[in-house]
Amino acid sequence: MTALTDMGAGRPALRKAEPGVRRHQLIEATIAVLARRGYAALTVADVARQAGLSSGIVIFHFSSKDRLLAEVLAALAADYRRHWQDAVQRAGIAPADRLKALLLADFDMDVFTPDRLAAWIAFWGEAQGRPVYDQICSSHDGERRASLEALCGALCEEGGYGHAPRLVMRGLDSMSDGLWLALAAHASGHRARLSAADAQKTIMSALAAFFPRHFEPPGQAPAAPPFRPVAKPL
């Protein structure tokens, strides 16, 4: 979603917005400020200025800076959950397609914007000292990991792979997290160039390594169609 940067013509509309709309606008403004200034430097005044509102309105809706930040994280987590679940649903019923969709959704530009990536990284950096952040994300994380493990298990069974599904899940999940961190480092100018497309190719290479009868490495012409199980006659 586009950060709220219009401080001119858009301001009257913001002041007249319904409470739910205004809360959303303030959450988006906070994400933009987190990306630009970081967690420690963010102030309520910064958020108000980004949204074209007063600091009093920010406090009216969220009561404190801590509450505002907690609700921003909750909104990010809910958006992320909806996005990967929608991607899996659109992929159909084949476990290979669903696994691919789940993992590549991490780098879809609907949720993987520079501002959102920077905001996530900011919250990760604060999670150890703020248990409420871990509580907000833990149920979403557990649900995603359970889905990832179940899909890995289905492919292991289909293809006769000898992998432990939980270990494969941990490897793929950790790789996805690491790619987010690498992309954040690139965005800040601390690493060599890395794109979301590069991250997706890395994920596909890992899938091909774990499940070679289901996936081909990116850039390699397939020698045979991807493996699909044939239903046994009743």
Coordinates of C-alpha atoms in Angstrom, one line a residue:
M1 CA 0.0 0.0 0.0
T2 CA 1.2 3.5 -0.8
A3 CA 2.6 5.5 2.1
L4 CA 0.6 8.6 3.0
T5 CA 2.9 11.4 1.9
D6 CA 0.4 14.0 0.5
M7 CA 0.5 16.8 2.9
G8 CA -1.5 19.2 0.8
A9 CA -4.8 18.5 -0.9
G10 CA -5.3 15.2 0.9
R11 CA -5.2 16.8 4.4
P12 CA -8.9 17.9 4.6
A13 CA -10.1 14.5 3.6
L14 CA -7.9 12.9 6.3
R15 CA -9.4 15.1 9.0
K16 CA -12.9 14.1 8.0
A17 CA -12.3 10.3 7.7
E18 CA -14.2 7.7 9.6
P19 CA -12.4 6.3 12.7
G20 CA -11.6 3.0 11.0
V21 CA -10.3 4.7 7.9
R22 CA -8.2 7.1 10.0
R23 CA -6.7 4.3 12.1
H24 CA -5.6 2.7 8.9
Q25 CA -4.1 5.9 7.6
L26 CA -2.2 6.4 10.8
I27 CA -0.9 2.8 10.6
E28 CA 0.3 3.4 7.1
A29 CA 1.9 6.6 8.1
T30 CA 3.7 4.8 10.9
I31 CA 5.1 2.2 8.5
A32 CA 6.4 5.0 6.3
V33 CA 8.1 6.7 9.3
L34 CA 9.6 3.4 10.6
A35 CA 11.1 2.9 7.1
R36 CA 12.6 6.4 7.0
R37 CA 13.7 7.0 10.6
G38 CA 13.8 3.6 12.3
Y39 CA 12.2 2.3 15.5
A40 CA 14.2 4.3 18.1
A41 CA 13.9 7.7 16.3
L42 CA 10.1 7.4 15.6
T43 CA 7.9 9.9 17.4
V44 CA 4.2 10.5 17.5
A45 CA 4.8 13.9 16.0
D46 CA 6.6 12.3 13.0
V47 CA 3.6 10.0 12.5
A48 CA 1.1 12.9 12.7
R49 CA 3.2 15.0 10.3
Q50 CA 3.3 12.1 7.8
A51 CA -0.5 11.7 8.0
G52 CA -1.2 15.4 7.9
L53 CA -2.9 15.2 11.3
S54 CA -2.2 16.5 14.8
S55 CA -0.4 14.5 17.5
G56 CA -3.6 14.6 19.6
I57 CA -5.5 12.7 17.0
V58 CA -2.8 10.0 17.0
I59 CA -3.1 9.7 20.8
F60 CA -6.9 9.8 20.6
H61 CA -6.9 6.7 18.4
F62 CA -4.1 4.7 19.9
S63 CA -3.6 6.2 23.4
S64 CA 0.2 5.9 23.3
K65 CA 3.2 5.4 21.1
D66 CA 3.7 1.9 22.4
R67 CA 0.0 1.0 21.6
L68 CA 0.4 2.5 18.2
L69 CA 3.4 0.4 17.4
A70 CA 1.9 -2.7 18.7
E71 CA -1.2 -2.2 16.5
V72 CA 1.0 -1.5 13.5
L73 CA 2.8 -4.8 14.0
A74 CA -0.6 -6.6 14.4
A75 CA -1.8 -5.0 11.1
L76 CA 1.4 -6.1 9.3
A77 CA 1.1 -9.7 10.7
A78 CA -2.6 -9.9 9.7
D79 CA -1.9 -8.6 6.2
Y80 CA 1.0 -11.1 5.8
R81 CA -1.2 -14.0 6.9
R82 CA -4.0 -13.1 4.5
H83 CA -1.6 -12.8 1.7
W84 CA 0.1 -16.2 2.0
Q85 CA -3.2 -17.9 2.7
D86 CA -4.8 -16.3 -0.4
A87 CA -1.7 -17.4 -2.5
V88 CA -2.1 -21.0 -1.3
Q89 CA -5.8 -21.0 -2.1
R90 CA -5.2 -19.7 -5.6
A91 CA -2.6 -22.3 -6.3
G92 CA -5.0 -25.2 -6.4
I93 CA -4.9 -28.6 -4.7
A94 CA -1.4 -30.0 -5.8
P95 CA 0.9 -29.9 -2.7
A96 CA 3.9 -28.8 -4.9
D97 CA 2.0 -25.8 -6.3
R98 CA 0.7 -24.8 -2.9
L99 CA 4.2 -25.1 -1.3
K100 CA 5.7 -23.0 -4.1
A101 CA 2.9 -20.4 -3.7
L102 CA 3.3 -20.2 0.0
L103 CA 7.1 -19.6 -0.1
L104 CA 7.1 -17.2 -3.1
A105 CA 4.4 -15.1 -1.5
D106 CA 7.0 -13.8 0.8
F107 CA 8.5 -11.8 -2.1
D108 CA 5.3 -10.6 -3.8
M109 CA 5.2 -6.9 -4.1
D110 CA 1.7 -6.7 -2.6
V111 CA 3.2 -7.2 0.8
F112 CA 6.9 -7.0 0.1
T113 CA 7.4 -3.3 -0.3
P114 CA 10.5 -1.4 0.8
D115 CA 8.6 0.4 3.6
R116 CA 7.0 -2.8 4.9
L117 CA 10.3 -4.7 4.7
A118 CA 12.0 -2.0 6.7
A119 CA 9.1 -1.9 9.3
W120 CA 9.3 -5.7 9.8
I121 CA 13.1 -5.5 10.3
A122 CA 12.6 -2.7 12.8
F123 CA 10.2 -4.8 14.8
W124 CA 12.4 -7.9 14.7
G125 CA 15.2 -5.8 16.2
E126 CA 13.0 -5.0 19.2
A127 CA 11.2 -8.3 19.7
Q128 CA 13.6 -9.7 22.3
G129 CA 13.1 -6.8 24.7
R130 CA 9.3 -6.5 24.0
P131 CA 7.5 -9.8 24.6
V132 CA 4.2 -8.3 23.3
Y133 CA 5.7 -8.3 19.8
D134 CA 6.4 -12.0 20.0
Q135 CA 2.9 -12.6 21.3
I136 CA 1.4 -10.7 18.4
C137 CA 3.2 -12.8 15.8
S138 CA 3.5 -16.2 17.4
S139 CA 0.1 -17.5 16.4
H140 CA 0.5 -16.4 12.8
D141 CA 4.0 -17.8 12.7
G142 CA 2.9 -21.1 14.1
E143 CA 0.0 -21.4 11.6
R144 CA 2.3 -20.7 8.6
R145 CA 5.0 -23.2 9.8
A146 CA 2.3 -25.9 10.4
S147 CA 1.1 -25.4 6.8
L148 CA 4.6 -25.4 5.5
E149 CA 5.4 -28.6 7.3
A150 CA 2.2 -30.3 6.2
L151 CA 3.0 -29.5 2.5
C152 CA 6.6 -30.7 2.9
G153 CA 5.3 -33.9 4.4
A154 CA 2.8 -34.4 1.5
L155 CA 5.7 -34.0 -1.1
C156 CA 7.9 -36.4 0.9
E157 CA 5.2 -39.0 0.7
E158 CA 4.3 -38.4 -3.0
G159 CA 7.9 -38.4 -4.2
G160 CA 9.3 -41.0 -1.8
Y161 CA 11.9 -38.6 -0.4
G162 CA 13.6 -39.6 2.8
H163 CA 13.5 -36.2 4.4
A164 CA 12.1 -35.3 7.8
P165 CA 9.3 -32.8 6.9
R166 CA 9.9 -30.7 10.0
L167 CA 13.6 -30.3 9.2
V168 CA 12.8 -29.3 5.6
M169 CA 10.3 -26.8 6.9
R170 CA 12.8 -25.3 9.2
G171 CA 15.4 -25.0 6.5
L172 CA 13.0 -23.3 4.0
D173 CA 11.5 -21.0 6.7
S174 CA 15.0 -19.9 7.8
M175 CA 16.1 -19.3 4.3
S176 CA 13.1 -17.1 3.7
D177 CA 13.8 -15.1 6.8
G178 CA 17.5 -14.8 5.8
L179 CA 16.6 -13.5 2.4
W180 CA 14.4 -10.8 3.9
L181 CA 17.4 -9.7 6.0
A182 CA 19.7 -9.7 3.0
L183 CA 17.2 -7.7 1.0
A184 CA 16.9 -5.2 3.8
A185 CA 20.7 -4.9 4.0
H186 CA 20.8 -4.3 0.2
A187 CA 18.1 -1.6 0.5
S188 CA 20.2 0.2 3.1
G189 CA 23.3 0.0 0.9
H190 CA 25.2 -2.4 3.0
R191 CA 25.2 -5.4 0.6
A192 CA 25.6 -6.1 -3.0
R193 CA 22.5 -5.8 -5.2
L194 CA 19.8 -8.4 -4.4
S195 CA 16.3 -8.3 -5.8
A196 CA 13.0 -10.0 -4.9
A197 CA 13.4 -12.0 -8.2
D198 CA 16.8 -13.2 -7.0
A199 CA 15.2 -14.3 -3.7
Q200 CA 12.5 -16.2 -5.5
K201 CA 15.1 -18.0 -7.6
T202 CA 17.0 -18.9 -4.4
I203 CA 13.8 -20.4 -3.0
M204 CA 13.1 -22.4 -6.2
S205 CA 16.7 -23.7 -6.1
A206 CA 16.1 -25.0 -2.6
L207 CA 12.9 -26.6 -3.5
A208 CA 14.6 -28.3 -6.4
A209 CA 17.3 -29.6 -4.1
F210 CA 14.8 -31.0 -1.5
F211 CA 12.2 -32.2 -4.0
P212 CA 13.9 -32.9 -7.4
R213 CA 11.0 -34.9 -8.8
H214 CA 8.7 -32.0 -8.2
F215 CA 10.8 -28.9 -9.1
E216 CA 13.5 -27.9 -11.6
P217 CA 16.2 -25.4 -10.7
P218 CA 15.5 -22.0 -12.1
G219 CA 17.1 -21.4 -15.5
Q220 CA 17.4 -25.1 -16.3
A221 CA 15.4 -26.6 -19.0
P222 CA 13.3 -29.5 -17.6
A223 CA 14.4 -32.9 -18.8
A224 CA 10.9 -34.3 -18.0
P225 CA 7.6 -32.9 -16.7
P226 CA 7.5 -32.3 -13.0
F227 CA 6.4 -35.3 -11.0
R228 CA 2.7 -35.6 -10.3
P229 CA 1.2 -38.7 -8.6
V230 CA -1.3 -40.8 -10.4
A231 CA -4.4 -41.7 -8.5
K232 CA -4.7 -45.4 -7.9
P233 CA -7.9 -47.0 -9.3
L234 CA -10.4 -48.1 -6.7

